[in-house]
Coordinates of C-alpha atoms and ligand atoms in Angstrom, one line a residue:
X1 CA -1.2 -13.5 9.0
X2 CA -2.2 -15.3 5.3
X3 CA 0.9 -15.6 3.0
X4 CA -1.7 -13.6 0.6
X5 CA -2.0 -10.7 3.6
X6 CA 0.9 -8.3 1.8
X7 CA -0.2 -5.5 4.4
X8 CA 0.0 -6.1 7.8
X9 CA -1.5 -3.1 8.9
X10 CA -3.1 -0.5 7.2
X11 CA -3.6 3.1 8.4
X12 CA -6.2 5.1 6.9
X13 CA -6.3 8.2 7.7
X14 CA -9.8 9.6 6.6
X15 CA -12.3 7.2 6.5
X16 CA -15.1 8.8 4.1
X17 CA -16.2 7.8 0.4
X18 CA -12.6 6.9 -0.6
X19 CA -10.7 5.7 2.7
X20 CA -14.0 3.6 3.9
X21 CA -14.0 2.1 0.4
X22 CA -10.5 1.1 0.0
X23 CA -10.5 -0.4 3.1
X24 CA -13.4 -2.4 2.1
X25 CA -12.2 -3.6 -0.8
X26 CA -8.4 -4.6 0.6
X27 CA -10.7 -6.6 3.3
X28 CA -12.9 -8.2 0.6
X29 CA -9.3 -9.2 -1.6
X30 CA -8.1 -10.8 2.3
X31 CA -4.5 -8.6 1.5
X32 CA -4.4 -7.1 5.1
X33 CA -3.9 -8.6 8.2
X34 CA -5.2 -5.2 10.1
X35 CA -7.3 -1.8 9.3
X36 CA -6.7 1.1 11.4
X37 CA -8.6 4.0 10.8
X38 CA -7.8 7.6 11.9
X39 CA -9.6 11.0 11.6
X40 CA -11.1 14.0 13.5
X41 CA -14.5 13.1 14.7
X42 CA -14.9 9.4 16.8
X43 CA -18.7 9.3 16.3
X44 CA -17.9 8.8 12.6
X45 CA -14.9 6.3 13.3
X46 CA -17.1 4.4 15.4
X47 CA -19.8 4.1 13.0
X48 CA -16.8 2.8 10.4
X49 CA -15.9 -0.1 13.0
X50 CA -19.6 -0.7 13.4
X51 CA -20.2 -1.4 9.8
X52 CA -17.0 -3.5 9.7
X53 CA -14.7 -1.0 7.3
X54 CA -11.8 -0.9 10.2
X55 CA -11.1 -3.3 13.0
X56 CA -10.1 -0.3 15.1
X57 CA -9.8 3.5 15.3
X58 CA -7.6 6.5 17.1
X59 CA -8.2 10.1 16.8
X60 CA -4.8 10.3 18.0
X61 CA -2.6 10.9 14.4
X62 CA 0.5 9.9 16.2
X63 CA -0.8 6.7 17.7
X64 CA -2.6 6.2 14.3
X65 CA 0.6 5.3 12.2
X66 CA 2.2 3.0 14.9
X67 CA 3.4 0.1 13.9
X68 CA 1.5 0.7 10.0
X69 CA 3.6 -0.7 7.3
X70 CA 1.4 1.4 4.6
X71 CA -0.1 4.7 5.8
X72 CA -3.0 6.0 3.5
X73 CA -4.0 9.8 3.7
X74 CA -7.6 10.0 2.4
X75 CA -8.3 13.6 3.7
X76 CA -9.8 16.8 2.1
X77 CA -6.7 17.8 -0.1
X78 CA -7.0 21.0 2.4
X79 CA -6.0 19.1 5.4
X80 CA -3.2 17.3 3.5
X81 CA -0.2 19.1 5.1
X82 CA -1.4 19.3 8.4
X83 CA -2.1 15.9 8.5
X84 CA 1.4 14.8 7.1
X85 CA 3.2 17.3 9.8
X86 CA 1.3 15.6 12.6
X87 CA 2.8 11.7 11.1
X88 CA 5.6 12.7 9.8
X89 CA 8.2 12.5 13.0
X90 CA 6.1 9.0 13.9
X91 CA 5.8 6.9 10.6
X92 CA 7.7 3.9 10.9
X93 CA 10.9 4.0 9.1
X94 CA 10.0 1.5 6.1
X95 CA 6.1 2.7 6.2
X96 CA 5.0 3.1 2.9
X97 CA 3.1 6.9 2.7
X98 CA 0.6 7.4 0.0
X99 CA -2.4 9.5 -0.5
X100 CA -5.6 9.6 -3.0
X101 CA -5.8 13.2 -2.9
X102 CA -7.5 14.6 -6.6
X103 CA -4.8 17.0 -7.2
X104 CA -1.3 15.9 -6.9
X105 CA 0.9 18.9 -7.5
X106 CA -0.2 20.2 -3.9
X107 CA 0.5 17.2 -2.0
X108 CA 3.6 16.7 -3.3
X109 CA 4.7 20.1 -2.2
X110 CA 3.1 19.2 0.9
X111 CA 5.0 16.7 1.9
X112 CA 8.1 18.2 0.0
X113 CA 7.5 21.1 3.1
X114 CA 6.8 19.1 6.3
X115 CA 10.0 16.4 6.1
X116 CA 12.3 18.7 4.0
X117 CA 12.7 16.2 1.0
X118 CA 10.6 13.9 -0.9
X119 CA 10.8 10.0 1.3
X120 CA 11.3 7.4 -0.9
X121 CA 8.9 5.7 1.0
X122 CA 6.1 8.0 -0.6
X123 CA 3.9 7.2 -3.7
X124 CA 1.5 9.9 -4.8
X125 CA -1.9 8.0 -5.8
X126 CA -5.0 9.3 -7.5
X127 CA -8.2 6.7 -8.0
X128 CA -10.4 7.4 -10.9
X129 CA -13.7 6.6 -8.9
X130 CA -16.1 8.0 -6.8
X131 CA -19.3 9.6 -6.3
X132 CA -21.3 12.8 -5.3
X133 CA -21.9 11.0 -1.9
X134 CA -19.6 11.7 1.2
X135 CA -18.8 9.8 4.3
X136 CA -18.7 6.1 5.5
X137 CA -21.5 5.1 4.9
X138 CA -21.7 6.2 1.0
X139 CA -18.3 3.8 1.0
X140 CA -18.6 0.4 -0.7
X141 CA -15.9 -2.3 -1.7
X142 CA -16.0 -2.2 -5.5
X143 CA -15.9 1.1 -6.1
X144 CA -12.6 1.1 -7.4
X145 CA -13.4 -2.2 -10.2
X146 CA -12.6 -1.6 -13.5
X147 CA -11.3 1.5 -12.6
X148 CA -8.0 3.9 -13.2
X149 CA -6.0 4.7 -10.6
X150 CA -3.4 7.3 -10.9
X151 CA 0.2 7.0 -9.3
X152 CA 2.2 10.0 -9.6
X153 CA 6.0 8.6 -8.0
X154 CA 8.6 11.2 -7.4
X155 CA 11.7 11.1 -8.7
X156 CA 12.7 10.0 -5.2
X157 CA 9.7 6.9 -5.0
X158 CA 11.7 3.8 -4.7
X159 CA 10.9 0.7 -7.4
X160 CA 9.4 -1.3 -4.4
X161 CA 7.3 1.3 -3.0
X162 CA 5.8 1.9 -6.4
X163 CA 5.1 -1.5 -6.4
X164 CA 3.5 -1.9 -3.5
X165 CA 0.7 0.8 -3.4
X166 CA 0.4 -0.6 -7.5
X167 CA -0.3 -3.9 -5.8
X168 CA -2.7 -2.5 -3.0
X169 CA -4.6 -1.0 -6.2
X170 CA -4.9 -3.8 -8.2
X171 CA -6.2 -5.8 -5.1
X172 CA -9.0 -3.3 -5.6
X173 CA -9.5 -4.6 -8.7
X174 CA -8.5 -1.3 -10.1
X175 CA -6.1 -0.9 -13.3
X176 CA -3.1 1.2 -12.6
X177 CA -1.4 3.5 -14.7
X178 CA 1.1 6.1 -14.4
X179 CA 2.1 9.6 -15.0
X180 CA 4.3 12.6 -14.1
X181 CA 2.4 15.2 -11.3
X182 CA 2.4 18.0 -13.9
X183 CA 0.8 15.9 -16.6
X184 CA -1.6 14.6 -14.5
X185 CA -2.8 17.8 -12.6
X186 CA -3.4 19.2 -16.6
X187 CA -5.2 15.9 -17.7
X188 CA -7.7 15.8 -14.4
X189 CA -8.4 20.0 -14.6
X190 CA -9.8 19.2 -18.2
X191 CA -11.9 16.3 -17.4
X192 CA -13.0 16.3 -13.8
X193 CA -12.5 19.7 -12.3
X194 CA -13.8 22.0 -15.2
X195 CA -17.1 19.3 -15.3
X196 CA -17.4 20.4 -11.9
X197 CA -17.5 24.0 -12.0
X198 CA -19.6 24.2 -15.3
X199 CA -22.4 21.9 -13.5
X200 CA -21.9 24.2 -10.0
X201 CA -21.7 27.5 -11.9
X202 CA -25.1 26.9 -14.2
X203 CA -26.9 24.7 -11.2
X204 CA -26.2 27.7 -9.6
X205 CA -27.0 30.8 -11.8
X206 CA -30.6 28.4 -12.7
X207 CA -31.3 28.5 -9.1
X208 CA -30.9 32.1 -9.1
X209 CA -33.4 32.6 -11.9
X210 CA -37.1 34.1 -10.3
X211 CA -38.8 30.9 -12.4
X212 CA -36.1 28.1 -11.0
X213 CA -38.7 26.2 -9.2
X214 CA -40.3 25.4 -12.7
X215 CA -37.2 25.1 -14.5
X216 CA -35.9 22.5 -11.5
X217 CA -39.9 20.6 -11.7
X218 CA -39.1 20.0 -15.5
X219 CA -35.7 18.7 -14.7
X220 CA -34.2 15.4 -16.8
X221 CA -32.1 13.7 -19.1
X222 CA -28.7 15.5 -19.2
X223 CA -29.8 18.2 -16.5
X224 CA -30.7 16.0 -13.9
X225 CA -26.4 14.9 -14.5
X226 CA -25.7 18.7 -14.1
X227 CA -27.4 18.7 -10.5
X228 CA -26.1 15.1 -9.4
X229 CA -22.7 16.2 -9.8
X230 CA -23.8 20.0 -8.4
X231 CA -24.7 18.0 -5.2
X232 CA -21.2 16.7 -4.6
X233 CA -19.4 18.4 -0.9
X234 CA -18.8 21.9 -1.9
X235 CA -15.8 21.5 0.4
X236 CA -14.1 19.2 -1.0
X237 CA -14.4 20.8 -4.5
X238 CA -13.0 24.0 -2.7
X239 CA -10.3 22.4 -1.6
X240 CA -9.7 20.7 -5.4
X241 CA -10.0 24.1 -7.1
X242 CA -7.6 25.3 -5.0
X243 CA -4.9 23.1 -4.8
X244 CA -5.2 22.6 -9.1
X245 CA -5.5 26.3 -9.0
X246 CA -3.1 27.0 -12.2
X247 CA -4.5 23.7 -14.3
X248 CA -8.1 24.3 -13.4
X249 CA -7.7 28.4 -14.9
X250 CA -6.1 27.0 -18.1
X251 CA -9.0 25.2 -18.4
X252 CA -11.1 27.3 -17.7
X253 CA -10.1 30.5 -19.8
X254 CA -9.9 27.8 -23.0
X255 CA -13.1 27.3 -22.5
X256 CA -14.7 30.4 -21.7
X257 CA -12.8 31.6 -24.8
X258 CA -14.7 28.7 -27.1
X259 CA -18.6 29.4 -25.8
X260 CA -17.8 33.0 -26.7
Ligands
LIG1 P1 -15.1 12.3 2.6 O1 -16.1 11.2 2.3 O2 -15.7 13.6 3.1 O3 -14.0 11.8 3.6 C1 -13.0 12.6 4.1 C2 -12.6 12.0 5.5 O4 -11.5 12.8 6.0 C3 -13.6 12.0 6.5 O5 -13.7 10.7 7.0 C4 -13.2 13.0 7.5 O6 -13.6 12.5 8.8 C5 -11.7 13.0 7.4 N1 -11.1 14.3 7.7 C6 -11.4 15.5 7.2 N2 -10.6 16.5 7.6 C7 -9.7 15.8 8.4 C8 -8.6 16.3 9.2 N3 -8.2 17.6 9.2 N4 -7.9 15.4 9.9 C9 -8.2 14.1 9.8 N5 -9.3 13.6 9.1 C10 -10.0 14.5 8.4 O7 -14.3 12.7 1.3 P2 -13.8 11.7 0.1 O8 -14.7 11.9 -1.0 O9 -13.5 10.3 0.6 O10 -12.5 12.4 -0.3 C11 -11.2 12.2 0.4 C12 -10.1 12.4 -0.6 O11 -10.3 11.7 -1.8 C13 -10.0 13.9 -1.0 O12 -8.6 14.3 -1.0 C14 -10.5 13.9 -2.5 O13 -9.8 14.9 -3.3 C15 -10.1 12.5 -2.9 N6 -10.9 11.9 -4.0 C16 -12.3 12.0 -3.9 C17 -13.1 11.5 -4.9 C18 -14.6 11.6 -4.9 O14 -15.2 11.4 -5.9 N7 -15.2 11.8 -3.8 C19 -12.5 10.7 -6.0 C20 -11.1 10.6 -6.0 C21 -10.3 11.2 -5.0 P3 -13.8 13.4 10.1 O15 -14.7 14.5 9.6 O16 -14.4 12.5 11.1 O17 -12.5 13.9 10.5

């Protein structure tokens, strides 16, 4: 291992848009020594070692965190708590646990639920990047440059655990800032998750229309924004809406209330 290698192994667990491009970039900065990456489906872990994002991969969760001295949970903020209850009894005892989940009230609870109290080991994290793509291969290593990322710590998140996922962030090249879950669950409703209902609500209600072919041939400028962002995994935005649930109606009703 470098003396620059702060990680010694990594565990990602989800390696899509966001896990695959972490784990570039932390391989790019030369900060870990080794990148295990975890998930559900092998065919798309295999095609992450193949392109060089992971050295290795388990679908086994338990075997996954062995030996990891920083776990990363980069999963659909749906599968968030049955991820962590599958971990949880295996983690190493001074693993660091963090996650880039979009909402950060839910995970929090999450993990508050599965180990009966919040680890000070565990360092809620939220990266201001990304993209409408999914998967691997949408992944790339300086997606997180120049860009905000969120840490959320618990009252319970120890000073050097806070430090080292700010450190793993800012090896990304990424400026780190941060803010209590609450706060930050209000902030991201209002400027990410209300975005992306407007542009799936009027991409959809266009479609709808019995001219929307035309309307779609004449698309550009601003529009063709409104259906990039229309595009991105329905799923995932599912599972956002969701878990911000109480932010994201706030939001939502102050608006509604202005375009009437
Ligand atoms: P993605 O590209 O679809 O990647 C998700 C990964 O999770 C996939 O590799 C998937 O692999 C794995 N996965 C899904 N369900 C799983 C389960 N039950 N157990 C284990 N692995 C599972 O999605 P993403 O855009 O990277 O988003 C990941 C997280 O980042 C989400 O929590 C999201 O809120 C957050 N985030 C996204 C953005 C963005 O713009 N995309 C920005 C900031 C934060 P398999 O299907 O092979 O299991």
């Amino acid at each position: 291992m470098l003396p620059e290698q702060f990680i010694k192994r990594l565990c990602i667990i989800g390696v899509g848009l966001i896990g695959g491009s972490l784990a570039r970039a932390l391989r790019s900065a030369g900060v870990v020594a080794e990148i295990v990456g975890a998930g559900r489906d092998s065919t798309h872990l295999q095609k992450a070692q193949e392109l060089g994002v992971i050295d290795r991969y388990v679908t086994d969760l338990r075997q996954a965190v062995q030996g990891a001295d920083v776990v990363v949970l980069a999963v659909p903020l749906g599968a968030m708590e049955s991820v962590l209850g599958a971990i949880a009894p295996f983690l190493e005892k001074n693993a660091i646990l963090t996650d880039v989940g979009s909402a950060k009230g839910s995970v929090v609870q999450a993990v508050q639920k599965v180990f009966g109290k919040l680890p000070e080991h565990f360092v809620p994290a939220h990266p201001i990047a990304g993209t409408e793509k999914s998967g691997v291969e949408a992944s790339f290593d300086s997606l997180f440059e120049n860009r905000r990322v969120i840490l959320t710590p618990t009252l319970a998140s120890s000073e050097q655990s806070i430090n080292k996922v700010k450190r793993m962030w800012q090896a990304c090249g990424a400026d780190v800032i941060q803010m209590g879950v609450e706060h930050h669950d209000e902030v991201l409703a209002a400027t990410s998750h209300l975005p992306h209902m407007l542009a799936f609500a009027l991409v959809d209600t266009l479609a709808r229309m019995d001219d929307s072919q035309e309307i779609f041939d004449f698309a550009a400028g601003g529009f063709k924004d409104f259906t990039r962002i229309a595009s991105s995994d329905p799923q995932m935005w599912h599972d956002i809406c969701l878990a911000n649930h109480d932010a994201l109606v706030k939001a939502l009703e102050a608006f509604s209330e202005d375009l009437m």
